[in-house]
CSV table of C-alpha atoms and ligand atoms in Angstrom, one decimal:
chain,number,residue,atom,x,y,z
C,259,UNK,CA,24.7,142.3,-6.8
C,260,UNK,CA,26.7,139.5,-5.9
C,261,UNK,CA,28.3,139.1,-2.4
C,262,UNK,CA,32.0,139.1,-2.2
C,263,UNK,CA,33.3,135.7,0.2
C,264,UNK,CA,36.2,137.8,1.6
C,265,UNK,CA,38.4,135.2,3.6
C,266,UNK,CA,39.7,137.4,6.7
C,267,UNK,CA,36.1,136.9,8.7
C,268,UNK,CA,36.8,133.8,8.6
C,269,UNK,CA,40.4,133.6,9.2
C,270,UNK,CA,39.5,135.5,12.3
C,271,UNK,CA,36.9,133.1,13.4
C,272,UNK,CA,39.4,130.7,13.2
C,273,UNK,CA,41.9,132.8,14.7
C,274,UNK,CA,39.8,133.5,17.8
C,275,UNK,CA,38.7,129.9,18.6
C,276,UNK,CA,42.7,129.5,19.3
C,277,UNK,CA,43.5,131.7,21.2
C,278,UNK,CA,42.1,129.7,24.8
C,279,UNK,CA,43.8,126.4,23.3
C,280,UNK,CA,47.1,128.2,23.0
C,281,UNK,CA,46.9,130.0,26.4
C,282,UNK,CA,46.0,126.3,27.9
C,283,UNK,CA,49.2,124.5,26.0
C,284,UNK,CA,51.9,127.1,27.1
C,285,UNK,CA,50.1,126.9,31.1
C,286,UNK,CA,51.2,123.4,30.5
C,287,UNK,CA,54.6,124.4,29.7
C,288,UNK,CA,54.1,123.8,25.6
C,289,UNK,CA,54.6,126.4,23.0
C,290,UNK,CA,53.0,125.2,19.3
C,291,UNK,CA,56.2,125.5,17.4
C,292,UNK,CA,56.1,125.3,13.2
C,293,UNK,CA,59.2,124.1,11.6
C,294,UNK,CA,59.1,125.3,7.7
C,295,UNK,CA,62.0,124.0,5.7
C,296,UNK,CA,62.6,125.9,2.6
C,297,UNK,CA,65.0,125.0,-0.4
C,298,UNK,CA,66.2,128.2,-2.4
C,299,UNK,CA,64.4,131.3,-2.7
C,300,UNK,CA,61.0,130.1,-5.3
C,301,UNK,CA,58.6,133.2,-5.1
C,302,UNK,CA,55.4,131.0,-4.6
C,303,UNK,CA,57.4,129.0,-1.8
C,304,UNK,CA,58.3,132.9,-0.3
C,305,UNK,CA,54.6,133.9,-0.3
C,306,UNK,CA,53.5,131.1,1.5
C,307,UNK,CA,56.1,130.9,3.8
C,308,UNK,CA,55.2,134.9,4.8
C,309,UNK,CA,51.5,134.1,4.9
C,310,UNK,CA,51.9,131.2,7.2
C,311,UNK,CA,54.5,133.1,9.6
C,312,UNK,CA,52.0,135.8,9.7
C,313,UNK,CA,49.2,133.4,10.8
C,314,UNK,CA,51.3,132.0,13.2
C,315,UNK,CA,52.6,135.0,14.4
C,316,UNK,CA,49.1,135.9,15.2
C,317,UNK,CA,48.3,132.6,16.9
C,318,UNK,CA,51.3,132.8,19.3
C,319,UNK,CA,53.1,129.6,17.6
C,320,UNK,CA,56.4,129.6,17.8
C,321,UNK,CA,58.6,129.2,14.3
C,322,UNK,CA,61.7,127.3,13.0
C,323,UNK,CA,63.1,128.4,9.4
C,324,UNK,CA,65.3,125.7,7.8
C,325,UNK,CA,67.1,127.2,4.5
C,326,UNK,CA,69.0,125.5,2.8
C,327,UNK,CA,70.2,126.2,-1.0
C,328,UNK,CA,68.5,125.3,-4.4
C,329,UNK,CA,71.3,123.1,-4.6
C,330,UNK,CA,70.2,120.7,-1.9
C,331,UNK,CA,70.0,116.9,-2.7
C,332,UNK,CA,67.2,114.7,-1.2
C,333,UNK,CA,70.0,113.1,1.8
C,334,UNK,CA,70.5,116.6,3.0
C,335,UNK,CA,67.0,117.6,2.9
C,336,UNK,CA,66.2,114.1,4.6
C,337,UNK,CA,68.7,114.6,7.2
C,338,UNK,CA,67.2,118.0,8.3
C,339,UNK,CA,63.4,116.6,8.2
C,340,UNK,CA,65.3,113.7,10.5
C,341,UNK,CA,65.8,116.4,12.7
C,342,UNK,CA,62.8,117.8,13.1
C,343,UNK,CA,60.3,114.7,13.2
C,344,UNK,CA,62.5,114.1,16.4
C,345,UNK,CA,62.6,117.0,17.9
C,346,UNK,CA,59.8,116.9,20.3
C,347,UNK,CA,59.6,120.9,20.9
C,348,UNK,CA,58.7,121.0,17.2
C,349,UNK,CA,54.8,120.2,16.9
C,350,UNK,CA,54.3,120.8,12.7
C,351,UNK,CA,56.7,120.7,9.6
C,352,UNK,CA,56.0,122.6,6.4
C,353,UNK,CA,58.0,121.6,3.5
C,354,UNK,CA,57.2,124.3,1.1
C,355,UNK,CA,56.8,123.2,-2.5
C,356,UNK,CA,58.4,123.4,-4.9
C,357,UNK,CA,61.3,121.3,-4.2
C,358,UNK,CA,64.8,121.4,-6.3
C,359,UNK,CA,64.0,118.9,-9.4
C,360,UNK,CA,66.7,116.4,-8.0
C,361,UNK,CA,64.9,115.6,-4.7
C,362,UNK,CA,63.2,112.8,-4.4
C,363,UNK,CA,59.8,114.6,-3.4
C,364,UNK,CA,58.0,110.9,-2.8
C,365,UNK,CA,60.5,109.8,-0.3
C,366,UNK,CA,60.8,113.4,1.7
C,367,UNK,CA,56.9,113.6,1.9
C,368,UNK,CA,56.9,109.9,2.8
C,369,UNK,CA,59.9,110.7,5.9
C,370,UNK,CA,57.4,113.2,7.5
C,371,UNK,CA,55.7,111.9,10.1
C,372,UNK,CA,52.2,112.0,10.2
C,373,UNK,CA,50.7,113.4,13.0
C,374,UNK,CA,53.6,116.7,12.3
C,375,UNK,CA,52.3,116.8,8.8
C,376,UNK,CA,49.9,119.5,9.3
C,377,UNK,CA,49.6,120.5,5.5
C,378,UNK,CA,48.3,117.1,4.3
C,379,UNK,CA,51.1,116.3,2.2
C,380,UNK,CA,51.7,112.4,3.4
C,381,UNK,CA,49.9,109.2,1.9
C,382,UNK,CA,48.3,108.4,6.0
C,383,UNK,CA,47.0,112.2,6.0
C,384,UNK,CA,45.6,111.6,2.5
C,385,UNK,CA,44.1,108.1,3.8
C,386,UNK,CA,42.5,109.9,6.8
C,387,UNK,CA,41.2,112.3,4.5
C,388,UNK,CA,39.7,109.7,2.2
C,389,UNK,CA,38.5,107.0,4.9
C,390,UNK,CA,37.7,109.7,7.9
C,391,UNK,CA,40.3,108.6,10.5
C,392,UNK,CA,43.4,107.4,11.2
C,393,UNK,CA,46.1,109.5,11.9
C,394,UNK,CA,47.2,113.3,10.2
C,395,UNK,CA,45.3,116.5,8.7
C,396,UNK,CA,43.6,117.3,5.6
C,397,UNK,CA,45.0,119.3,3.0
C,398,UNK,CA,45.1,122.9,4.4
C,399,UNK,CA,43.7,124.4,1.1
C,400,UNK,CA,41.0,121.8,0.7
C,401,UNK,CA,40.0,122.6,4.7
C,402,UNK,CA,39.5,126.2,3.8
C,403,UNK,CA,37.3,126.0,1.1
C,404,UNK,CA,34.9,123.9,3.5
C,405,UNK,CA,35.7,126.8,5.9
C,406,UNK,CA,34.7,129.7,3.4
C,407,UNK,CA,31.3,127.9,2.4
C,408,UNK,CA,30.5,126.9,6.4
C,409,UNK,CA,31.0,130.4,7.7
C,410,UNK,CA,28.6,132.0,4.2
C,411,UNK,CA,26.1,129.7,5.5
C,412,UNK,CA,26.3,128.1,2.2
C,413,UNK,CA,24.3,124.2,2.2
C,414,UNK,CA,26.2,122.0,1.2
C,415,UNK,CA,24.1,118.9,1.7
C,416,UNK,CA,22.2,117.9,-1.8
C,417,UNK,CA,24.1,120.9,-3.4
C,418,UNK,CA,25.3,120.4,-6.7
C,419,UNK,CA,29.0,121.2,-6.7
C,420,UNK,CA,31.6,121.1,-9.6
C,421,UNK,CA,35.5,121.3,-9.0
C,422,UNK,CA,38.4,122.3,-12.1
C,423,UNK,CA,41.1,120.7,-11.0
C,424,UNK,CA,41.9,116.8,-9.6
C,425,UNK,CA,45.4,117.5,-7.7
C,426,UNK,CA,45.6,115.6,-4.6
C,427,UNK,CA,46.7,118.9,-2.7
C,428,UNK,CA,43.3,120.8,-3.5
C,429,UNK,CA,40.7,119.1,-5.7
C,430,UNK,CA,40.5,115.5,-4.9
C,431,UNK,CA,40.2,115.9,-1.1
C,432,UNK,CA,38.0,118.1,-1.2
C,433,UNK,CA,35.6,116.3,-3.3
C,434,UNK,CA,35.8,113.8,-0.6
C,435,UNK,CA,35.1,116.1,2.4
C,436,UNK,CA,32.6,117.8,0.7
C,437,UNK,CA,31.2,114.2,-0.5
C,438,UNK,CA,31.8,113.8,3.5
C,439,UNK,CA,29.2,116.5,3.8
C,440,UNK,CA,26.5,115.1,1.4
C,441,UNK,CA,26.9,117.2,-1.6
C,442,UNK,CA,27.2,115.8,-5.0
C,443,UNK,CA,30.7,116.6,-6.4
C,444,UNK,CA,31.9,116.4,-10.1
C,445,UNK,CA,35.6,116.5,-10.3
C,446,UNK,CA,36.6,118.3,-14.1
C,447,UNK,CA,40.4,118.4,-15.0
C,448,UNK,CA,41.9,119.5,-18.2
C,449,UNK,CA,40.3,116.3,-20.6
C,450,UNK,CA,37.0,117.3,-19.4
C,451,UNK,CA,34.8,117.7,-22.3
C,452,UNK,CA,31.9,120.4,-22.0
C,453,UNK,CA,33.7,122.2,-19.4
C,454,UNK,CA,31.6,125.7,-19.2
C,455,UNK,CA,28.4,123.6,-19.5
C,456,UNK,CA,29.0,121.1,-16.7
C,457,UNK,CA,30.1,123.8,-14.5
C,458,UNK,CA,27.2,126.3,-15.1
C,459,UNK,CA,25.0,123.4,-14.3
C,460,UNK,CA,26.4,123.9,-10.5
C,461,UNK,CA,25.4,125.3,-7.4
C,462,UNK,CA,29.0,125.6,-6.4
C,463,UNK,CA,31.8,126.0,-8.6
C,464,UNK,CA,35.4,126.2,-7.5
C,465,UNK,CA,38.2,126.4,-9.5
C,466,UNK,CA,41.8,125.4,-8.7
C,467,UNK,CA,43.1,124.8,-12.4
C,468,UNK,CA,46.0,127.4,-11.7
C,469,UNK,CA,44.7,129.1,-15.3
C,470,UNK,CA,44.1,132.9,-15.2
C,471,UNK,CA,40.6,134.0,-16.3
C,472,UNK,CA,39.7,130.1,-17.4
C,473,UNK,CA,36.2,130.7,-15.7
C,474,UNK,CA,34.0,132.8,-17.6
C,475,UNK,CA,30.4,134.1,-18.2
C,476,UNK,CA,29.8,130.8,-19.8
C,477,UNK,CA,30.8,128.6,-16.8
C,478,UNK,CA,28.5,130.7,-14.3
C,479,UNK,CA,24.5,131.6,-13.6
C,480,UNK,CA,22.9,133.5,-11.5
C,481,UNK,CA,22.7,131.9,-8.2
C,482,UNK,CA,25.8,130.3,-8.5
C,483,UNK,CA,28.5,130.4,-5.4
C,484,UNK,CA,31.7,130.6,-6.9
C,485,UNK,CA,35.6,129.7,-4.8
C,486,UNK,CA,38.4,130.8,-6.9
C,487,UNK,CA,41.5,128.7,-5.3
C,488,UNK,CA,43.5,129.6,-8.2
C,489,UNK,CA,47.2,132.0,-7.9
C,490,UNK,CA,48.1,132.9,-10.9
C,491,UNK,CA,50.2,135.8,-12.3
C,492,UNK,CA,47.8,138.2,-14.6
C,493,UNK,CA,49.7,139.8,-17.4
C,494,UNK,CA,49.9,143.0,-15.7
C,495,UNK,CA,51.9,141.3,-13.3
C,496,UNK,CA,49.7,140.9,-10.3
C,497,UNK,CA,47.9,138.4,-8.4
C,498,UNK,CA,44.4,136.9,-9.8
C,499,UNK,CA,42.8,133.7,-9.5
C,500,UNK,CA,41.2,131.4,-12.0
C,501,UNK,CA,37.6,133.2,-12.4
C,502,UNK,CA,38.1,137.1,-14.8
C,503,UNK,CA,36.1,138.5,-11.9
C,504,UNK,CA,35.2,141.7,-13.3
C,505,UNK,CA,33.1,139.9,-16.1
C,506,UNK,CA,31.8,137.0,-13.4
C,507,UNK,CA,31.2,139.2,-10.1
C,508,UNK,CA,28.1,140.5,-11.1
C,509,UNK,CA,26.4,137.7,-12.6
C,510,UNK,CA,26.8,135.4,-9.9
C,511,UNK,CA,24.9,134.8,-5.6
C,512,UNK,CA,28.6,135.0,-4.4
C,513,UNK,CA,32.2,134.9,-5.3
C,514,UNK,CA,35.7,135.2,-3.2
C,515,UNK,CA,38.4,137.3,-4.7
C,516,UNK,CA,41.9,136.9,-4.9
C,517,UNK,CA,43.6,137.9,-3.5
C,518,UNK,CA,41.9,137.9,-0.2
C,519,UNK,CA,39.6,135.0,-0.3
C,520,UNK,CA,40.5,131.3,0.0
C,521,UNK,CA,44.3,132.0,0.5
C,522,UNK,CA,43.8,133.9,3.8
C,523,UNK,CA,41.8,131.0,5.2
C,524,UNK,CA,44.7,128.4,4.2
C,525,UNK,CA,47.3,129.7,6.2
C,526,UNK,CA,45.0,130.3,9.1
C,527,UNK,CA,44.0,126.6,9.3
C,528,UNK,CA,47.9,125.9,8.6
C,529,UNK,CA,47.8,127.3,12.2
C,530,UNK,CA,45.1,125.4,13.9
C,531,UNK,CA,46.5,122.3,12.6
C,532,UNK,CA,49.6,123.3,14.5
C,533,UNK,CA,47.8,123.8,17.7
C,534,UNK,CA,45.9,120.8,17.2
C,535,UNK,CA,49.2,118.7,16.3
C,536,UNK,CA,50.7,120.4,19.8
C,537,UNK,CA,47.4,119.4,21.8
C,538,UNK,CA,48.1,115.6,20.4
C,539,UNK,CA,51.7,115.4,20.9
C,540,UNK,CA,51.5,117.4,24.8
C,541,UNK,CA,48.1,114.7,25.4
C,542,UNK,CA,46.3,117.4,26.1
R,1121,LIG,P1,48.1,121.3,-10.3
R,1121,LIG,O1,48.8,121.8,-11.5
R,1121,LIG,O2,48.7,120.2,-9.5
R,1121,LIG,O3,46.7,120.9,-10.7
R,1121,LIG,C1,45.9,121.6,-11.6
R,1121,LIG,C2,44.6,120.9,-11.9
R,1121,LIG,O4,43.8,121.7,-12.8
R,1121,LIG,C3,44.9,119.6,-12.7
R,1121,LIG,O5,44.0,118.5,-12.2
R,1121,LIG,C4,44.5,119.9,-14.2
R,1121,LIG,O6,43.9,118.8,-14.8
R,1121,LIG,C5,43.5,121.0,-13.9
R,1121,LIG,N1,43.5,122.0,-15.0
R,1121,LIG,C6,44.5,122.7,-15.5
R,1121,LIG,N2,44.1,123.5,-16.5
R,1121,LIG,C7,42.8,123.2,-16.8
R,1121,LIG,C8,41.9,123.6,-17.8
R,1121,LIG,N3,42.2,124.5,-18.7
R,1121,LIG,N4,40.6,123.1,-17.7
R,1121,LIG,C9,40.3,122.1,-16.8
R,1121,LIG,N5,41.2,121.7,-15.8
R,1121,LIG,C10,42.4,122.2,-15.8
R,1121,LIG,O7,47.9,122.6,-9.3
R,1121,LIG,P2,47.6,122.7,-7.8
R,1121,LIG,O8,48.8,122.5,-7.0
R,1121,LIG,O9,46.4,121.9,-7.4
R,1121,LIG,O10,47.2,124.2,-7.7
R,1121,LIG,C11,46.2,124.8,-8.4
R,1121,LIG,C12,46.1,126.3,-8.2
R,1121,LIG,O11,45.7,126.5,-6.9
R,1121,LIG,C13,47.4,127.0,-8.5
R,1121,LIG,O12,47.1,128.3,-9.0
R,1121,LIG,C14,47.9,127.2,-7.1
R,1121,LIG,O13,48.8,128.3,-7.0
R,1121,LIG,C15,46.6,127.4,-6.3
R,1121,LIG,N6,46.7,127.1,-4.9
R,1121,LIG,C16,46.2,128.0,-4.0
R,1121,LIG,C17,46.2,127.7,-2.7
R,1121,LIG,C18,45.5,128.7,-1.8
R,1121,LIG,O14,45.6,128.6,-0.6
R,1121,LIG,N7,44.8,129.6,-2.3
R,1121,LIG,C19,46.9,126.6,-2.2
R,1121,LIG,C20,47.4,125.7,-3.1
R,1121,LIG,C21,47.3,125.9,-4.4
């Protein structure tokens, strides 16, 4: 019987080793405060927005919601981010994804500043991510899969691991933090020939293609730890990953569902990023 990675252990680990940091910021007369900038009313963008104010409501960091309409151009939306890089009561910026087709998404990521870019999204954060300093955060989705395997005990160093799915949000940096960590990473994407093969040939699999039940009992072995990053609608109309767990759960060592696996985790590192962005900015 294979073990099921649930995420909220480990959110709550997380959760727990902020709550002294926060206590010490707002003795020194600092709240962490999130600004989340939103454009229109995109169902993915709403999900994440209520999983990170949850996280953050649970954390004790203060928010800032920026709306603005579908219809906003990439001036307006640079204005507002304007606003909030200076703002020095405002630690973190979220810009939730996706973005109105006319905005120039290269020039708003590249306006954010750095150290408030606590979801990874800017060229330096990537960079740090890549190189292992400098200034910024890595990808918050990335972070938590590194989080999930950590707190299973799961080894990473020598460990064989395959990742579906190249995207420089999820799959690229975290081939290079968990190349970081001394496993051996094969990075698959949708021209990837022998797909199933090379990734039943892993000790880790995790899949972030964004394809409901792509990952079957031929991509799995007993053994096998398997991260399903993936959010995807099911034709039922709910929420599954990328893995058709029913068939995969029992053959595999471990798997994390979804929801309730790797998604939980994200938002709760969205959080520490914040704190740790505040702790920067206050020199604490
Ligand atoms: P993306 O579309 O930018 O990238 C998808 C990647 O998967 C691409 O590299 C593509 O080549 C690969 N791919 C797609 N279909 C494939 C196939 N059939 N075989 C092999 N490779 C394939 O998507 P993204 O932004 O990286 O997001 C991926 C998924 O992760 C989505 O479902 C998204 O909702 C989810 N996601 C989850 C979290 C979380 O916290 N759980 C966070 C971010 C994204």
């Amino acid at each position: 019987m294979s073990e099921i990675l649930w995420g909220a252990p480990v959110a709550q680990a997380i959760r727990e080793s902020l709550t002294e940091r926060v206590a010490s910021l707002q003795s020194a007369g600092c709240t962490p405060c999130l600004a989340l900038l939103r454009c229109g009313e995109d169902p993915g963008a709403l999900f994440y927005e209520r999983s990170a104010t949850k996280a953050c409501d649970k954390v004790g960091i203060r928010l800032k919601s920026i709306r603005l309409p579908w219809t906003t151009g990439t001036a307006e939306l640079l204005r507002e981010l304007e606003r909030v890089n200076n703002d020095p009561d405002v630690h973190g910026i979220l810009v939730l994804r996706p973005l109105p087709r006319r905005i120039d998404t290269e020039r708003v990521f590249g306006a954010l500043r750095p150290e408030k870019d606590v979801d990874g999204i800017t060229v330096p954060s990537l960079a740090r991510t890549f190189v292992g300093r400098g200034t910024g955060f890595a990808p918050c989705t990335a972070e938590a899969c590194l989080a999930m395997l950590d707190h299973y005990g799961i080894r990473l160093e020598g460990a064989n691991v395959a990742i579906i799915g190249r995207s420089l949000i999820v799959g690229r940096p975290l081939s290079m933090l968990l190349s970081a960590r001394d496993a051996t990473v094969t990075l698959c994407h949708s021209k990837t020939r022998a797909l199933p093969a090379i990734c039943r040939g892993a000790d880790i699999l995790v899949s972030t293609a964004g394809r409901a039940a792509l990952v079957d009992e031929r991509f799995v072995h007993s053994g096998q730890i398997i991260l399903d990053v993936g959010v995807n609608e099911s034709f039922d109309g709910k929420i599954c990953g990328d893995v058709a767990f029913d068939a995969v759960s029992p053959l595999v060592r471990g798997i994390s569902p979804v929801p309730g696996g790797v998604g939980t985790v994200t938002t709760m590192l969205l959080a520490r990023h914040v704190v740790e962005a505040a702790e920067a900015q206050a020199q604490l």
